[in-house]
């Protein structure tokens, strides 16, 4: 799984909508949707905000530390 797959999987597993994650992360809903669709590579600060919104440590979104690496969650 990629980082974007992991973000969506965690969001769905926690029963959160795109709108709820966006609100918690202080992002636009469409920005979160584009990230989940791999529409663009988010900045580090955006990933931190999303991890906080999902209530997971940032490292839980990664395995092997790479954007294209397999997800740990």
mmCIF file of N, CA and C in Angstrom:
data_model
loop_
_atom_site.group_PDB
_atom_site.id
_atom_site.type_symbol
_atom_site.label_atom_id
_atom_site.label_comp_id
_atom_site.label_asym_id
_atom_site.label_seq_id
_atom_site.Cartn_x
_atom_site.Cartn_y
_atom_site.Cartn_z
ATOM 1 N N UNK A 1 0.832 -1.192 0.000
ATOM 2 C CA UNK A 1 0.000 0.000 0.000
ATOM 3 C C UNK A 1 0.871 1.248 0.000
ATOM 4 N N UNK A 2 0.352 2.284 -0.605
ATOM 5 C CA UNK A 2 1.049 3.555 -0.622
ATOM 6 C C UNK A 2 0.559 4.430 0.527
ATOM 7 N N UNK A 3 1.207 5.538 0.698
ATOM 8 C CA UNK A 3 0.814 6.490 1.720
ATOM 9 C C UNK A 3 -0.648 6.896 1.545
ATOM 10 N N UNK A 4 -1.040 7.208 0.322
ATOM 11 C CA UNK A 4 -2.423 7.658 0.098
ATOM 12 C C UNK A 4 -3.422 6.547 0.390
ATOM 13 N N UNK A 5 -3.077 5.316 0.068
ATOM 14 C CA UNK A 5 -3.957 4.183 0.412
ATOM 15 C C UNK A 5 -4.122 4.083 1.922
ATOM 16 N N UNK A 6 -3.034 4.290 2.635
ATOM 17 C CA UNK A 6 -3.067 4.180 4.089
ATOM 18 C C UNK A 6 -3.924 5.267 4.711
ATOM 19 N N UNK A 7 -3.794 6.486 4.222
ATOM 20 C CA UNK A 7 -4.605 7.583 4.745
ATOM 21 C C UNK A 7 -6.082 7.239 4.604
ATOM 22 N N UNK A 8 -6.475 6.789 3.429
ATOM 23 C CA UNK A 8 -7.887 6.460 3.215
ATOM 24 C C UNK A 8 -8.311 5.274 4.073
ATOM 25 N N UNK A 9 -7.470 4.251 4.158
ATOM 26 C CA UNK A 9 -7.808 3.053 4.941
ATOM 27 C C UNK A 9 -8.002 3.412 6.415
ATOM 28 N N UNK A 10 -7.123 4.241 6.957
ATOM 29 C CA UNK A 10 -7.246 4.639 8.363
ATOM 30 C C UNK A 10 -8.508 5.476 8.552
ATOM 31 N N UNK A 11 -8.758 6.403 7.643
ATOM 32 C CA UNK A 11 -9.941 7.254 7.742
ATOM 33 C C UNK A 11 -11.218 6.418 7.751
ATOM 34 N N UNK A 12 -11.310 5.492 6.819
ATOM 35 C CA UNK A 12 -12.502 4.647 6.716
ATOM 36 C C UNK A 12 -12.622 3.741 7.945
ATOM 37 N N UNK A 13 -11.513 3.165 8.387
ATOM 38 C CA UNK A 13 -11.530 2.276 9.560
ATOM 39 C C UNK A 13 -12.002 3.015 10.808
ATOM 40 N N UNK A 14 -11.708 4.303 10.884
ATOM 41 C CA UNK A 14 -12.124 5.093 12.041
ATOM 42 C C UNK A 14 -13.510 5.695 11.852
ATOM 43 N N UNK A 15 -14.128 5.413 10.714
ATOM 44 C CA UNK A 15 -15.479 5.905 10.466
ATOM 45 C C UNK A 15 -15.563 7.401 10.239
ATOM 46 N N UNK A 16 -14.502 7.986 9.712
ATOM 47 C CA UNK A 16 -14.455 9.428 9.486
ATOM 48 C C UNK A 16 -14.715 9.762 8.028
ATOM 49 N N UNK A 17 -15.461 10.805 7.797
ATOM 50 C CA UNK A 17 -15.695 11.292 6.438
ATOM 51 C C UNK A 17 -14.528 12.177 6.010
ATOM 52 N N UNK A 18 -14.451 12.417 4.709
ATOM 53 C CA UNK A 18 -13.451 13.361 4.200
ATOM 54 C C UNK A 18 -13.646 14.721 4.865
ATOM 55 N N UNK A 19 -14.902 15.136 4.986
ATOM 56 C CA UNK A 19 -15.194 16.442 5.579
ATOM 57 C C UNK A 19 -14.717 16.519 7.025
ATOM 58 N N UNK A 20 -14.905 15.443 7.787
ATOM 59 C CA UNK A 20 -14.486 15.448 9.188
ATOM 60 C C UNK A 20 -12.965 15.510 9.305
ATOM 61 N N UNK A 21 -12.262 14.729 8.499
ATOM 62 C CA UNK A 21 -10.795 14.775 8.520
ATOM 63 C C UNK A 21 -10.317 16.163 8.113
ATOM 64 N N UNK A 22 -10.920 16.719 7.076
ATOM 65 C CA UNK A 22 -10.536 18.055 6.618
ATOM 66 C C UNK A 22 -10.751 19.088 7.719
ATOM 67 N N UNK A 23 -11.893 19.020 8.382
ATOM 68 C CA UNK A 23 -12.185 19.961 9.467
ATOM 69 C C UNK A 23 -11.162 19.831 10.592
ATOM 70 N N UNK A 24 -10.902 18.600 11.004
ATOM 71 C CA UNK A 24 -9.931 18.370 12.088
ATOM 72 C C UNK A 24 -8.531 18.829 11.701
ATOM 73 N N UNK A 25 -8.180 18.646 10.424
ATOM 74 C CA UNK A 25 -6.844 19.000 9.940
ATOM 75 C C UNK A 25 -6.756 20.461 9.498
ATOM 76 N N UNK A 26 -7.898 21.161 9.513
ATOM 77 C CA UNK A 26 -7.967 22.548 9.062
ATOM 78 C C UNK A 26 -7.541 22.672 7.600
ATOM 79 N N UNK A 27 -8.073 21.752 6.790
ATOM 80 C CA UNK A 27 -7.820 21.726 5.353
ATOM 81 C C UNK A 27 -9.156 21.754 4.628
ATOM 82 N N UNK A 28 -9.106 22.076 3.359
ATOM 83 C CA UNK A 28 -10.321 21.983 2.550
ATOM 84 C C UNK A 28 -10.613 20.514 2.273
ATOM 85 N N UNK A 29 -11.884 20.170 2.221
ATOM 86 C CA UNK A 29 -12.293 18.795 1.950
ATOM 87 C C UNK A 29 -11.692 18.307 0.640
ATOM 88 N N UNK A 30 -11.710 19.154 -0.381
ATOM 89 C CA UNK A 30 -11.180 18.756 -1.680
ATOM 90 C C UNK A 30 -9.683 18.474 -1.622
ATOM 91 N N UNK A 31 -8.960 19.153 -0.759
ATOM 92 C CA UNK A 31 -7.521 18.895 -0.612
ATOM 93 C C UNK A 31 -7.288 17.476 -0.089
ATOM 94 N N UNK A 32 -8.079 17.082 0.901
ATOM 95 C CA UNK A 32 -7.950 15.726 1.445
ATOM 96 C C UNK A 32 -8.347 14.707 0.378
ATOM 97 N N UNK A 33 -9.400 15.000 -0.360
ATOM 98 C CA UNK A 33 -9.841 14.092 -1.429
ATOM 99 C C UNK A 33 -8.755 13.940 -2.495
ATOM 100 N N UNK A 34 -8.112 15.034 -2.876
ATOM 101 C CA UNK A 34 -7.039 14.962 -3.884
ATOM 102 C C UNK A 34 -5.864 14.142 -3.372
ATOM 103 N N UNK A 35 -5.547 14.288 -2.094
ATOM 104 C CA UNK A 35 -4.457 13.494 -1.515
ATOM 105 C C UNK A 35 -4.810 12.010 -1.586
ATOM 106 N N UNK A 36 -6.032 11.677 -1.214
ATOM 107 C CA UNK A 36 -6.455 10.267 -1.253
ATOM 108 C C UNK A 36 -6.472 9.709 -2.673
ATOM 109 N N UNK A 37 -6.701 10.544 -3.640
ATOM 110 C CA UNK A 37 -6.688 10.103 -5.044
ATOM 111 C C UNK A 37 -5.290 10.180 -5.642
ATOM 112 N N UNK A 38 -4.312 10.523 -4.828
ATOM 113 C CA UNK A 38 -2.928 10.703 -5.280
ATOM 114 C C UNK A 38 -2.846 11.821 -6.310
ATOM 115 N N UNK A 39 -3.704 12.840 -6.121
ATOM 116 C CA UNK A 39 -3.725 13.967 -7.038
ATOM 117 C C UNK A 39 -2.529 14.884 -6.899
ATOM 118 N N UNK A 40 -1.908 14.876 -5.738
ATOM 119 C CA UNK A 40 -0.679 15.632 -5.546
ATOM 120 C C UNK A 40 0.021 15.133 -4.302
ATOM 121 N N UNK A 41 1.301 15.448 -4.208
ATOM 122 C CA UNK A 41 2.091 15.061 -3.045
ATOM 123 C C UNK A 41 1.953 16.144 -1.979
ATOM 124 N N UNK A 42 1.395 15.797 -0.843
ATOM 125 C CA UNK A 42 1.196 16.795 0.206
ATOM 126 C C UNK A 42 2.508 17.208 0.867
ATOM 127 N N UNK A 43 2.519 18.410 1.388
ATOM 128 C CA UNK A 43 3.668 18.897 2.164
ATOM 129 C C UNK A 43 3.738 18.124 3.479
ATOM 130 N N UNK A 44 4.890 18.156 4.086
ATOM 131 C CA UNK A 44 5.079 17.482 5.371
ATOM 132 C C UNK A 44 4.105 18.020 6.409
ATOM 133 N N UNK A 45 3.901 19.330 6.432
ATOM 134 C CA UNK A 45 2.985 19.922 7.419
ATOM 135 C C UNK A 45 1.553 19.435 7.204
ATOM 136 N N UNK A 46 1.175 19.191 5.961
ATOM 137 C CA UNK A 46 -0.158 18.668 5.667
ATOM 138 C C UNK A 46 -0.286 17.239 6.165
ATOM 139 N N UNK A 47 0.746 16.444 5.987
ATOM 140 C CA UNK A 47 0.725 15.063 6.480
ATOM 141 C C UNK A 47 0.636 15.019 8.001
ATOM 142 N N UNK A 48 1.344 15.928 8.652
ATOM 143 C CA UNK A 48 1.267 16.004 10.118
ATOM 144 C C UNK A 48 -0.158 16.337 10.536
ATOM 145 N N UNK A 49 -0.785 17.302 9.864
ATOM 146 C CA UNK A 49 -2.155 17.691 10.191
ATOM 147 C C UNK A 49 -3.124 16.533 9.967
ATOM 148 N N UNK A 50 -2.939 15.788 8.891
ATOM 149 C CA UNK A 50 -3.816 14.645 8.611
ATOM 150 C C UNK A 50 -3.608 13.546 9.642
ATOM 151 N N UNK A 51 -2.367 13.267 9.991
ATOM 152 C CA UNK A 51 -2.108 12.255 11.014
ATOM 153 C C UNK A 51 -2.773 12.640 12.330
ATOM 154 N N UNK A 52 -2.676 13.905 12.704
ATOM 155 C CA UNK A 52 -3.330 14.364 13.937
ATOM 156 C C UNK A 52 -4.841 14.229 13.819
ATOM 157 N N UNK A 53 -5.384 14.584 12.660
ATOM 158 C CA UNK A 53 -6.830 14.485 12.450
ATOM 159 C C UNK A 53 -7.303 13.036 12.552
ATOM 160 N N UNK A 54 -6.443 12.114 12.129
ATOM 161 C CA UNK A 54 -6.768 10.686 12.196
ATOM 162 C C UNK A 54 -6.422 10.081 13.556
ATOM 163 N N UNK A 55 -5.778 10.881 14.400
ATOM 164 C CA UNK A 55 -5.353 10.439 15.733
ATOM 165 C C UNK A 55 -4.409 9.247 15.660
ATOM 166 N N UNK A 56 -3.436 9.353 14.759
ATOM 167 C CA UNK A 56 -2.377 8.350 14.644
ATOM 168 C C UNK A 56 -1.049 9.082 14.563
ATOM 169 N N UNK A 57 0.033 8.450 15.006
ATOM 170 C CA UNK A 57 1.340 9.087 14.824
ATOM 171 C C UNK A 57 1.690 9.136 13.338
ATOM 172 N N UNK A 58 2.407 10.161 12.940
ATOM 173 C CA UNK A 58 2.782 10.308 11.542
ATOM 174 C C UNK A 58 3.469 9.050 11.012
ATOM 175 N N UNK A 59 4.313 8.447 11.812
ATOM 176 C CA UNK A 59 5.045 7.262 11.366
ATOM 177 C C UNK A 59 4.120 6.096 11.046
ATOM 178 N N UNK A 60 2.895 6.107 11.581
ATOM 179 C CA UNK A 60 1.943 5.031 11.289
ATOM 180 C C UNK A 60 1.488 5.062 9.836
ATOM 181 N N UNK A 61 1.674 6.199 9.179
ATOM 182 C CA UNK A 61 1.282 6.311 7.778
ATOM 183 C C UNK A 61 2.365 5.800 6.834
ATOM 184 N N UNK A 62 3.543 5.511 7.374
ATOM 185 C CA UNK A 62 4.682 5.096 6.563
ATOM 186 C C UNK A 62 5.264 3.768 7.026
ATOM 187 N N UNK A 63 5.902 3.103 6.126
ATOM 188 C CA UNK A 63 6.780 1.978 6.446
ATOM 189 C C UNK A 63 8.012 2.188 5.589
ATOM 190 N N UNK A 64 9.168 2.025 6.142
ATOM 191 C CA UNK A 64 10.435 2.248 5.456
ATOM 192 C C UNK A 64 10.669 3.719 5.140
ATOM 193 N N UNK A 65 9.841 4.604 5.712
ATOM 194 C CA UNK A 65 10.091 6.036 5.611
ATOM 195 C C UNK A 65 9.899 6.678 4.255
ATOM 196 N N UNK A 66 9.357 5.982 3.268
ATOM 197 C CA UNK A 66 9.227 6.586 1.958
ATOM 198 C C UNK A 66 7.795 6.821 1.541
ATOM 199 N N UNK A 67 7.588 7.849 0.749
ATOM 200 C CA UNK A 67 6.246 8.185 0.256
ATOM 201 C C UNK A 67 5.653 7.019 -0.527
ATOM 202 N N UNK A 68 6.458 6.344 -1.288
ATOM 203 C CA UNK A 68 5.947 5.262 -2.116
ATOM 204 C C UNK A 68 6.166 3.898 -1.472
ATOM 205 N N UNK A 69 6.603 3.896 -0.222
ATOM 206 C CA UNK A 69 6.810 2.635 0.481
ATOM 207 C C UNK A 69 5.494 2.032 0.926
ATOM 208 N N UNK A 70 5.570 0.864 1.474
ATOM 209 C CA UNK A 70 4.368 0.195 1.959
ATOM 210 C C UNK A 70 3.913 0.818 3.270
ATOM 211 N N UNK A 71 2.641 0.851 3.452
ATOM 212 C CA UNK A 71 2.064 1.443 4.660
ATOM 213 C C UNK A 71 2.199 0.500 5.836
ATOM 214 N N UNK A 72 2.318 1.092 7.011
ATOM 215 C CA UNK A 72 2.468 0.295 8.218
ATOM 216 C C UNK A 72 1.124 0.006 8.872
ATOM 217 N N UNK A 73 0.083 0.736 8.516
ATOM 218 C CA UNK A 73 -1.197 0.595 9.195
ATOM 219 C C UNK A 73 -2.117 -0.285 8.456
#
